[in-house]
mmCIF file of C-alpha atoms and ligand atoms in Angstrom:
data_model
loop_
_atom_site.group_PDB
_atom_site.id
_atom_site.type_symbol
_atom_site.label_atom_id
_atom_site.label_comp_id
_atom_site.label_asym_id
_atom_site.label_seq_id
_atom_site.Cartn_x
_atom_site.Cartn_y
_atom_site.Cartn_z
ATOM 1 C CA MET A 68 -0.400 49.460 3.833
ATOM 2 C CA SER A 69 -2.680 50.426 6.517
ATOM 3 C CA THR A 70 -2.373 53.228 9.119
ATOM 4 C CA MET A 71 -1.209 50.484 11.653
ATOM 5 C CA GLY A 72 2.130 49.900 9.409
ATOM 6 C CA ARG A 73 2.863 53.957 9.310
ATOM 7 C CA TYR A 74 2.303 54.202 12.894
ATOM 8 C CA THR A 75 5.065 55.147 15.630
ATOM 9 C CA LEU A 76 2.930 53.256 18.012
ATOM 10 C CA PRO A 77 0.668 50.564 17.188
ATOM 11 C CA VAL A 78 -2.828 51.556 16.478
ATOM 12 C CA GLU A 79 -4.916 49.311 18.711
ATOM 13 C CA GLN A 80 -2.698 50.660 21.634
ATOM 14 C CA THR A 81 -4.216 53.946 21.068
ATOM 15 C CA GLU A 82 -7.665 53.296 20.226
ATOM 16 C CA TRP A 83 -9.978 55.658 21.809
ATOM 17 C CA LYS A 84 -13.877 55.533 22.943
ATOM 18 C CA PHE A 85 -15.570 57.187 25.523
ATOM 19 C CA GLU A 86 -19.049 57.926 26.802
ATOM 20 C CA GLY A 87 -19.880 61.617 24.944
ATOM 21 C CA GLN A 88 -23.055 63.318 26.055
ATOM 22 C CA THR A 89 -25.907 64.223 23.789
ATOM 23 C CA GLU A 90 -29.297 65.645 23.877
ATOM 24 C CA VAL A 91 -30.784 65.158 20.541
ATOM 25 C CA CYS A 92 -33.047 67.747 19.258
ATOM 26 C CA PHE A 93 -35.393 67.668 16.435
ATOM 27 C CA ARG A 94 -36.659 70.849 14.873
ATOM 28 C CA TRP A 95 -40.321 71.069 13.475
ATOM 29 C CA GLU A 96 -39.934 74.940 12.329
ATOM 30 C CA TYR A 97 -38.647 74.289 8.688
ATOM 31 C CA GLU A 98 -38.965 77.852 7.947
ATOM 32 C CA ASP A 99 -37.728 80.040 10.374
ATOM 33 C CA GLU A 100 -34.275 80.534 9.011
ATOM 34 C CA ARG A 101 -31.675 83.039 9.506
ATOM 35 C CA LYS A 102 -30.500 84.825 6.379
ATOM 36 C CA GLY A 103 -26.517 84.858 7.085
ATOM 37 C CA LEU A 104 -26.788 80.886 7.871
ATOM 38 C CA LEU A 105 -28.530 80.129 4.824
ATOM 39 C CA GLU A 106 -26.116 82.055 2.731
ATOM 40 C CA LEU A 107 -23.597 80.205 4.279
ATOM 41 C CA TYR A 108 -24.819 77.209 3.638
ATOM 42 C CA ASP A 109 -25.419 77.946 0.150
ATOM 43 C CA LYS A 110 -21.834 78.680 -0.193
ATOM 44 C CA GLY A 111 -20.704 75.381 1.441
ATOM 45 C CA LYS A 112 -23.086 73.460 -1.154
ATOM 46 C CA LYS A 113 -21.258 75.319 -4.319
ATOM 47 C CA GLN A 114 -17.828 74.982 -2.675
ATOM 48 C CA GLN A 115 -17.472 71.345 -2.304
ATOM 49 C CA TRP A 116 -14.684 69.663 -3.936
ATOM 50 C CA ASP A 117 -13.208 66.486 -4.484
ATOM 51 C CA ALA A 118 -9.581 65.908 -3.044
ATOM 52 C CA SER A 119 -8.605 63.286 -5.444
ATOM 53 C CA THR A 120 -9.251 65.720 -8.562
ATOM 54 C CA ARG A 121 -8.848 69.195 -7.380
ATOM 55 C CA ILE A 122 -5.380 67.764 -5.785
ATOM 56 C CA ASP A 123 -2.399 66.710 -8.153
ATOM 57 C CA TRP A 124 -1.378 63.705 -6.059
ATOM 58 C CA SER A 125 1.535 63.033 -8.644
ATOM 59 C CA GLN A 126 3.735 65.386 -7.066
ATOM 60 C CA ASP A 127 6.163 64.271 -5.069
ATOM 61 C CA LEU A 128 7.787 65.051 -1.737
ATOM 62 C CA ASP A 129 11.500 65.682 -1.302
ATOM 63 C CA PRO A 130 12.676 63.070 1.217
ATOM 64 C CA GLU A 131 15.239 65.407 2.944
ATOM 65 C CA ASN A 132 12.950 67.847 3.462
ATOM 66 C CA PRO A 133 9.259 66.824 2.757
ATOM 67 C CA MET A 134 7.204 69.873 2.446
ATOM 68 C CA GLY A 135 10.093 72.451 1.829
ATOM 69 C CA LEU A 136 10.004 74.363 4.935
ATOM 70 C CA ASP A 137 13.002 76.602 6.199
ATOM 71 C CA ASP A 138 15.056 74.779 9.357
ATOM 72 C CA ARG A 139 14.409 78.038 11.501
ATOM 73 C CA MET A 140 10.705 76.180 11.526
ATOM 74 C CA ILE A 141 12.200 73.276 13.539
ATOM 75 C CA ALA A 142 11.332 73.497 17.060
ATOM 76 C CA ILE A 143 15.025 72.751 18.167
ATOM 77 C CA TYR A 144 16.505 74.818 15.806
ATOM 78 C CA GLY A 145 19.650 76.756 16.906
ATOM 79 C CA SER A 146 19.910 74.655 20.286
ATOM 80 C CA PRO A 147 23.229 72.871 21.096
ATOM 81 C CA LEU A 148 21.483 69.890 19.867
ATOM 82 C CA TRP A 149 20.479 70.706 16.726
ATOM 83 C CA ASP A 150 23.819 71.789 16.004
ATOM 84 C CA LYS A 151 25.554 68.396 16.975
ATOM 85 C CA LEU A 152 23.186 66.812 14.556
ATOM 86 C CA ASN A 153 24.768 65.682 10.997
ATOM 87 C CA ALA A 154 23.064 66.183 7.425
ATOM 88 C CA LYS A 155 21.378 62.898 7.782
ATOM 89 C CA GLU A 156 19.898 63.118 11.342
ATOM 90 C CA ARG A 157 18.908 66.806 10.313
ATOM 91 C CA ALA A 158 17.028 65.069 7.338
ATOM 92 C CA GLN A 159 15.179 62.620 9.628
ATOM 93 C CA VAL A 160 13.931 65.299 12.202
ATOM 94 C CA ARG A 161 12.581 67.230 9.373
ATOM 95 C CA HIS A 162 10.687 63.859 8.280
ATOM 96 C CA HIS A 163 9.434 63.161 11.495
ATOM 97 C CA GLN A 164 8.645 66.847 13.018
ATOM 98 C CA GLN A 165 6.414 67.437 9.852
ATOM 99 C CA ALA A 166 4.771 64.035 9.839
ATOM 100 C CA HIS A 167 4.003 64.670 13.537
ATOM 101 C CA THR A 168 2.496 68.251 12.618
ATOM 102 C CA LEU A 169 0.228 66.787 9.731
ATOM 103 C CA SER A 170 -0.527 63.668 12.023
ATOM 104 C CA GLN A 171 -2.460 66.333 14.564
ATOM 105 C CA PHE A 172 -4.038 68.074 11.699
ATOM 106 C CA MET A 173 -5.256 64.512 10.497
ATOM 107 C CA HIS A 174 -6.578 63.512 13.967
ATOM 108 C CA GLY A 175 -8.070 67.021 14.340
ATOM 109 C CA GLU A 176 -9.927 66.715 11.616
ATOM 110 C CA GLN A 177 -11.576 63.500 12.515
ATOM 111 C CA GLY A 178 -12.404 65.261 15.875
ATOM 112 C CA ALA A 179 -14.190 67.882 13.802
ATOM 113 C CA LEU A 180 -16.016 65.362 11.734
ATOM 114 C CA ILE A 181 -17.363 63.789 15.199
ATOM 115 C CA ALA A 182 -17.878 67.198 16.670
ATOM 116 C CA THR A 183 -19.911 68.777 13.746
ATOM 117 C CA ALA A 184 -21.731 65.328 13.279
ATOM 118 C CA LYS A 185 -22.883 65.997 17.047
ATOM 119 C CA ILE A 186 -23.718 69.578 16.395
ATOM 120 C CA VAL A 187 -26.356 68.362 13.292
ATOM 121 C CA GLU A 188 -27.750 66.412 16.068
ATOM 122 C CA THR A 189 -27.878 68.892 18.965
ATOM 123 C CA VAL A 190 -28.320 72.370 17.587
ATOM 124 C CA PRO A 191 -31.695 73.659 17.721
ATOM 125 C CA GLY A 192 -31.875 75.457 14.407
ATOM 126 C CA ILE A 193 -32.710 73.841 11.162
ATOM 127 C CA ASP A 194 -30.488 76.202 9.395
ATOM 128 C CA ALA A 195 -27.384 75.429 11.628
ATOM 129 C CA LYS A 196 -28.355 71.904 11.162
ATOM 130 C CA PHE A 197 -28.157 72.342 7.044
ATOM 131 C CA TYR A 198 -24.869 74.086 7.209
ATOM 132 C CA ALA A 199 -23.582 71.575 9.902
ATOM 133 C CA ALA A 200 -24.373 68.663 7.296
ATOM 134 C CA THR A 201 -22.223 70.361 4.542
ATOM 135 C CA GLN A 202 -19.244 70.896 7.166
ATOM 136 C CA VAL A 203 -19.285 67.034 7.978
ATOM 137 C CA MET A 204 -18.865 66.422 4.680
ATOM 138 C CA ASP A 205 -15.902 68.942 4.524
ATOM 139 C CA GLU A 206 -14.349 67.260 7.414
ATOM 140 C CA ALA A 207 -14.741 63.804 5.787
ATOM 141 C CA ARG A 208 -12.571 65.386 3.010
ATOM 142 C CA HIS A 209 -10.064 66.998 5.009
ATOM 143 C CA VAL A 210 -9.304 63.763 7.051
ATOM 144 C CA GLU A 211 -9.168 61.951 3.595
ATOM 145 C CA ALA A 212 -6.533 64.525 2.341
ATOM 146 C CA TYR A 213 -4.327 64.621 5.312
ATOM 147 C CA SER A 214 -4.353 60.826 5.505
ATOM 148 C CA ARG A 215 -3.405 60.553 1.979
ATOM 149 C CA LEU A 216 -0.105 63.005 2.334
ATOM 150 C CA LEU A 217 0.600 61.086 5.317
ATOM 151 C CA HIS A 218 0.180 57.493 4.091
ATOM 152 C CA GLU A 219 1.202 58.161 0.454
ATOM 153 C CA LYS A 220 3.997 60.369 0.541
ATOM 154 C CA PHE A 221 5.538 60.532 4.207
ATOM 155 C CA GLU A 222 4.729 56.758 4.939
ATOM 156 C CA LEU A 223 4.683 57.582 8.531
ATOM 157 C CA CYS A 224 2.080 58.844 11.214
ATOM 158 C CA TYR A 225 2.215 59.887 14.674
ATOM 159 C CA PRO A 226 -0.683 59.484 17.465
ATOM 160 C CA ILE A 227 -2.774 62.098 18.736
ATOM 161 C CA THR A 228 -1.099 64.362 21.325
ATOM 162 C CA LYS A 229 -2.455 64.446 24.984
ATOM 163 C CA GLY A 230 -3.370 68.111 24.632
ATOM 164 C CA LEU A 231 -5.608 67.781 21.598
ATOM 165 C CA LYS A 232 -7.260 64.565 23.133
ATOM 166 C CA THR A 233 -8.002 66.461 26.409
ATOM 167 C CA LEU A 234 -9.653 69.644 24.719
ATOM 168 C CA LEU A 235 -11.602 67.112 22.127
ATOM 169 C CA GLU A 236 -12.585 64.931 25.156
ATOM 170 C CA GLN A 237 -14.093 68.099 26.930
ATOM 171 C CA GLY A 238 -15.829 69.442 23.948
ATOM 172 C CA LEU A 239 -17.681 66.212 23.254
ATOM 173 C CA SER A 240 -18.286 65.262 26.670
ATOM 174 C CA ASP A 241 -20.651 68.295 27.153
ATOM 175 C CA LYS A 242 -24.187 68.015 25.979
ATOM 176 C CA ARG A 243 -24.884 71.604 25.615
ATOM 177 C CA TRP A 244 -24.845 72.401 21.980
ATOM 178 C CA ASP A 245 -22.850 75.619 22.364
ATOM 179 C CA MET A 246 -19.837 74.039 24.094
ATOM 180 C CA THR A 247 -19.129 71.813 20.973
ATOM 181 C CA TYR A 248 -19.191 74.846 18.560
ATOM 182 C CA LEU A 249 -16.992 76.887 21.050
ATOM 183 C CA THR A 250 -14.299 74.028 21.541
ATOM 184 C CA MET A 251 -14.334 73.036 17.742
ATOM 185 C CA GLN A 252 -15.436 75.856 15.585
ATOM 186 C CA ILE A 253 -13.894 78.733 17.747
ATOM 187 C CA LEU A 254 -10.867 77.284 19.613
ATOM 188 C CA ILE A 255 -9.881 74.277 17.490
ATOM 189 C CA GLU A 256 -10.812 75.444 14.211
ATOM 190 C CA GLY A 257 -9.198 79.001 14.868
ATOM 191 C CA LEU A 258 -5.921 77.518 16.144
ATOM 192 C CA ALA A 259 -5.981 75.052 13.148
ATOM 193 C CA LEU A 260 -6.210 78.102 10.614
ATOM 194 C CA ALA A 261 -3.255 79.693 12.267
ATOM 195 C CA ALA A 262 -0.886 76.394 12.084
ATOM 196 C CA PHE A 263 -2.299 75.377 8.475
ATOM 197 C CA GLN A 264 -1.452 79.084 7.361
ATOM 198 C CA ARG A 265 2.235 78.806 8.259
ATOM 199 C CA ILE A 266 2.515 75.668 5.704
ATOM 200 C CA ARG A 267 0.220 77.232 3.067
ATOM 201 C CA ASP A 268 2.375 80.454 3.181
ATOM 202 C CA PHE A 269 5.878 78.932 3.873
ATOM 203 C CA ALA A 270 6.160 75.647 2.419
ATOM 204 C CA GLN A 271 8.144 75.381 -1.075
ATOM 205 C CA ASN A 272 6.233 72.049 -1.887
ATOM 206 C CA PRO A 273 3.214 72.696 -4.089
ATOM 207 C CA LEU A 274 1.509 69.920 -2.821
ATOM 208 C CA ALA A 275 1.838 70.081 0.864
ATOM 209 C CA ALA A 276 0.881 73.893 0.280
ATOM 210 C CA ALA A 277 -2.311 73.225 -1.909
ATOM 211 C CA VAL A 278 -3.752 70.771 0.530
ATOM 212 C CA ASN A 279 -3.587 73.334 3.267
ATOM 213 C CA ALA A 280 -4.901 75.969 1.046
ATOM 214 C CA TYR A 281 -7.819 74.089 0.001
ATOM 215 C CA VAL A 282 -8.615 72.774 3.476
ATOM 216 C CA MET A 283 -8.324 76.328 4.917
ATOM 217 C CA GLN A 284 -11.014 77.507 2.195
ATOM 218 C CA ASP A 285 -13.459 75.203 4.081
ATOM 219 C CA GLU A 286 -12.004 76.280 7.612
ATOM 220 C CA ALA A 287 -12.838 79.736 7.143
ATOM 221 C CA ARG A 288 -16.476 78.648 6.509
ATOM 222 C CA HIS A 289 -16.167 76.791 9.646
ATOM 223 C CA VAL A 290 -14.983 79.397 11.873
ATOM 224 C CA ALA A 291 -17.822 81.671 10.276
ATOM 225 C CA PHE A 292 -20.320 79.295 11.189
ATOM 226 C CA GLY A 293 -19.315 79.366 14.658
ATOM 227 C CA ARG A 294 -19.326 83.080 14.602
ATOM 228 C CA LEU A 295 -22.621 83.402 13.271
ATOM 229 C CA SER A 296 -24.413 80.834 15.741
ATOM 230 C CA LEU A 297 -22.710 81.800 18.765
ATOM 231 C CA ARG A 298 -22.923 85.818 18.228
ATOM 232 C CA ASP A 299 -26.856 85.339 18.511
ATOM 233 C CA TYR A 300 -26.843 82.662 21.290
ATOM 234 C CA TYR A 301 -24.431 84.209 23.844
ATOM 235 C CA PRO A 302 -26.252 87.503 24.718
ATOM 236 C CA GLN A 303 -29.338 85.486 25.659
ATOM 237 C CA LEU A 304 -27.417 83.717 28.336
ATOM 238 C CA THR A 305 -26.877 85.073 32.291
ATOM 239 C CA GLN A 306 -23.387 86.658 33.121
ATOM 240 C CA ALA A 307 -22.961 83.278 35.042
ATOM 241 C CA GLU A 308 -23.487 81.394 31.869
ATOM 242 C CA ARG A 309 -21.098 83.355 29.956
ATOM 243 C CA ASP A 310 -18.504 83.478 32.599
ATOM 244 C CA GLU A 311 -18.228 79.867 32.849
ATOM 245 C CA ARG A 312 -17.520 79.847 29.086
ATOM 246 C CA GLU A 313 -15.222 82.881 29.471
ATOM 247 C CA GLN A 314 -13.479 80.592 31.973
ATOM 248 C CA PHE A 315 -13.414 77.723 29.654
ATOM 249 C CA VAL A 316 -11.907 79.616 27.069
ATOM 250 C CA VAL A 317 -9.048 81.286 28.865
ATOM 251 C CA GLU A 318 -8.150 77.637 30.087
ATOM 252 C CA ALA A 319 -8.194 76.040 26.963
ATOM 253 C CA CYS A 320 -6.102 78.855 25.542
ATOM 254 C CA TYR A 321 -3.380 78.026 28.076
ATOM 255 C CA HIS A 322 -3.565 74.298 27.375
ATOM 256 C CA MET A 323 -3.241 74.737 23.835
ATOM 257 C CA ARG A 324 -0.214 77.133 23.939
ATOM 258 C CA ASP A 325 1.509 75.118 26.584
ATOM 259 C CA ARG A 326 1.035 71.599 24.818
ATOM 260 C CA PHE A 327 3.569 72.307 21.999
ATOM 261 C CA ASN A 328 6.562 70.899 23.370
ATOM 262 C CA GLN A 329 6.314 67.740 21.064
ATOM 263 C CA TRP A 330 7.075 65.184 23.556
ATOM 264 C CA GLU A 331 6.441 62.038 21.340
ATOM 265 C CA LEU A 332 8.586 63.281 18.647
ATOM 266 C CA TRP A 333 11.637 63.515 20.824
ATOM 267 C CA GLU A 334 10.893 60.313 22.387
ATOM 268 C CA ARG A 335 10.507 58.586 19.081
ATOM 269 C CA LEU A 336 13.712 59.988 17.863
ATOM 270 C CA ASP A 337 15.383 58.764 20.959
ATOM 271 C CA PHE A 338 16.744 62.555 21.680
ATOM 272 C CA PRO A 339 16.728 63.763 25.091
ATOM 273 C CA ALA A 340 12.888 64.426 25.278
ATOM 274 C CA GLU A 341 13.246 66.936 28.547
ATOM 275 C CA GLU A 342 16.322 68.905 26.840
ATOM 276 C CA CYS A 343 14.438 69.181 23.758
ATOM 277 C CA ALA A 344 10.898 70.149 25.314
ATOM 278 C CA ALA A 345 12.996 72.989 27.266
ATOM 279 C CA ALA A 346 14.545 74.014 23.867
ATOM 280 C CA VAL A 347 11.124 74.231 22.353
ATOM 281 C CA MET A 348 10.039 76.622 25.143
ATOM 282 C CA GLU A 349 13.045 78.831 24.960
ATOM 283 C CA SER A 350 13.188 79.078 21.180
ATOM 284 C CA ASP A 351 12.318 82.610 20.021
ATOM 285 C CA GLN A 352 10.922 81.018 17.098
ATOM 286 C CA MET A 353 8.090 78.734 19.043
ATOM 287 C CA LYS A 354 7.524 81.758 21.150
ATOM 288 C CA GLN A 355 6.277 83.659 18.160
ATOM 289 C CA PHE A 356 4.252 80.927 16.771
ATOM 290 C CA ARG A 357 2.909 80.040 20.021
ATOM 291 C CA THR A 358 1.598 83.546 20.386
ATOM 292 C CA ARG A 359 0.615 83.742 16.627
ATOM 293 C CA LEU A 360 -1.734 80.724 16.809
ATOM 294 C CA PHE A 361 -4.127 83.237 18.525
ATOM 295 C CA THR A 362 -4.520 85.449 15.701
ATOM 296 C CA ARG A 363 -7.710 83.956 14.429
ATOM 297 C CA ILE A 364 -9.209 82.925 18.039
ATOM 298 C CA VAL A 365 -9.053 86.209 19.926
ATOM 299 C CA PRO A 366 -10.777 88.477 17.443
ATOM 300 C CA THR A 367 -13.358 85.762 17.200
ATOM 301 C CA VAL A 368 -14.092 85.402 20.937
ATOM 302 C CA LYS A 369 -14.480 89.062 20.918
ATOM 303 C CA ASP A 370 -17.215 88.821 18.126
ATOM 304 C CA ILE A 371 -19.208 86.069 20.149
ATOM 305 C CA GLY A 372 -19.491 88.491 22.932
ATOM 306 C CA LEU A 373 -17.246 86.478 25.495
ATOM 307 C CA TRP A 374 -15.564 89.825 26.386
ATOM 308 C CA GLY A 375 -15.865 90.202 29.855
ATOM 309 C CA PRO A 376 -13.094 90.671 32.400
ATOM 310 C CA ILE A 377 -12.259 87.002 32.785
ATOM 311 C CA VAL A 378 -11.201 86.811 28.597
ATOM 312 C CA GLN A 379 -9.742 90.009 28.722
ATOM 313 C CA LYS A 380 -7.213 89.268 31.662
ATOM 314 C CA GLY A 381 -6.538 85.823 30.397
ATOM 315 C CA TYR A 382 -5.376 87.443 27.059
ATOM 316 C CA SER A 383 -3.458 90.560 28.483
ATOM 317 C CA ASP A 384 -1.638 87.989 30.628
ATOM 318 C CA MET A 385 -0.964 85.691 27.527
ATOM 319 C CA GLY A 386 -0.137 88.958 25.360
ATOM 320 C CA VAL A 387 -2.421 88.423 22.798
ATOM 321 C CA MET A 388 -4.882 91.352 23.326
ATOM 322 C CA ASP A 389 -3.434 93.073 20.075
ATOM 323 C CA PHE A 390 -5.244 90.421 17.930
ATOM 324 C CA ALA A 391 -8.596 91.589 19.198
ATOM 325 C CA LYS A 392 -8.185 94.487 16.769
ATOM 326 C CA VAL A 393 -7.799 91.912 13.661
ATOM 327 C CA ASP A 394 -10.653 92.038 11.082
ATOM 328 C CA ALA A 395 -11.735 88.390 11.564
ATOM 329 C CA ALA A 396 -13.982 88.658 8.707
ATOM 330 C CA ALA A 397 -11.629 90.052 6.286
ATOM 331 C CA ILE A 398 -8.837 87.401 7.083
ATOM 332 C CA LEU A 399 -11.481 84.828 6.412
ATOM 333 C CA ALA A 400 -12.505 86.276 2.924
ATOM 334 C CA ASN A 401 -8.708 86.250 2.090
ATOM 335 C CA ASP A 402 -8.435 82.575 2.930
ATOM 336 C CA ASP A 403 -11.015 82.018 0.044
ATOM 337 C CA LYS A 404 -9.308 84.227 -2.040
ATOM 338 C CA VAL A 405 -5.809 82.472 -1.661
ATOM 339 C CA ALA A 406 -7.192 78.949 -2.452
ATOM 340 C CA GLU A 407 -8.627 80.288 -5.592
ATOM 341 C CA GLU A 408 -5.336 81.655 -6.566
ATOM 342 C CA PHE A 409 -4.110 77.988 -6.073
ATOM 343 C CA ASP A 410 -6.778 77.041 -8.471
ATOM 344 C CA ALA A 411 -5.477 79.382 -10.987
ATOM 345 C CA LYS A 412 -1.897 78.407 -10.750
ATOM 346 C CA THR A 413 -3.078 74.626 -11.566
ATOM 347 C CA ARG A 414 -4.873 75.661 -14.343
ATOM 348 C CA LEU A 415 -2.152 77.846 -16.064
ATOM 349 C CA ARG A 416 0.389 74.798 -15.172
ATOM 350 C CA ASP A 417 -2.515 72.479 -16.856
ATOM 351 C CA SER A 418 -2.905 74.688 -20.039
ATOM 352 C CA ALA A 419 1.078 74.856 -20.398
ATOM 353 C CA VAL A 420 1.578 71.270 -20.359
ATOM 354 C CA ALA A 421 -1.203 70.801 -22.908
ATOM 355 C CA ALA A 422 0.308 73.309 -24.955
ATOM 356 C CA ALA A 423 3.526 71.727 -25.060
ATOM 357 C CA ALA A 424 2.194 68.506 -25.948
ATOM 358 C CA GLU A 425 0.516 69.743 -28.733
HETATM 359 FE FE1 LIG B 129 -11.603 70.400 8.723
HETATM 360 FE FE1 LIG B 130 -13.293 72.519 10.017
#
C-alpha cells in the first residue's frame, strides 16, 4: 500500500513545493583539498551500508507498544487526561505518538536529502562536494529505513509538523551555502541526534533501536561535516555577518524547543488538543527532553565560532549553557562505537542461530 493509504491526512493535501534559492558553484581546482574533509569523505565511503541487509526486518513490533518505550516518555503521561484512559486507549496513544515521532524523522531525512544535494551544488570546495555526495546517499538510506519502519510495521504516518517545515523552508530558501549547513548539519541534525538517541538507548524493541543506532552512526559524520566546513569559514566573515547567523541560531533554537506540543497527534486522536498541548508544556519529563535536545547543538555552535554575545545570551536564557562543556568530538565518536556494538550483537545472534541449526 502506498503512503497515501497510511497517512492520517491525504498526501495530495500536504504536497509541498516552493522556490528554493540556489547559486550553483563549479570548482576547477581539484587538488586544493583539506585533510580533515578528505578523511571524512574516506570514512563516508567505507561506512556505506545497505538498509535491507544490515537490519533484520523480520523482527516484529508489539502492537500495544511498538518500540517498547517506557510510558513516562509519553508527553501527556501523568496528566489527568492520561489517568482517565483505559488500556486500549493507552495502546492507541503509544502507537500514534511513536508513529508521529518517526514520521518527523522520516520527513526530516527527506529534508536532509534535499539540503545536502543542494550543498553539492553550492559549496565552493571540491572536498566538501565529495563528502556531501556520500551524505546524499546516506540520507536516501535513512528515508528508506524510517519509511520502511512506518509503512511495514506501524502502518501509519503523520504529515510534517509546521515547526520542521518552517525551519526547512528557511534553510532551503537562502542561497548562501553556509546557511544550508547551519540549518541542516548543525541545527536539525544536532537536534535529530538527541532525539534518535532517546530511542536508540531506551527502546526495548531491537528493530527500532537498531534503525536509530545505524542512522546515528551516519549522522555523527554529518554533524562533523558541518563543524569542519563552517569552522574554517566563519572566522573569515565580518562581525555583522556572524551576528546575523547568531540571531538565526537563537531564533531557530527557540522555535525548535517550543514546537514540541504534538498538536496534530491530539487532534487526530480526538483528544482536547489545547489541554494536551498544555500538559506537554507542563510535563517535567518533556521539560527535561526539550533541554536535552540541545546537548548536541550547543557545543557545535561554540566550536564553529558563533559564540558571541547574541548566542551566549540566548543559550543562558534557555538554560542550556552547560552543554557548551560537552566534548562534541568524543560524543560523536561514541555514536560510531555504539552502532558497531549493534553489529556485534547481530553477529552473535546469527552465529547462535546457525549453531542451533547444526
Ligand atoms: Fe539522516
Ligand atoms: Fe544526516
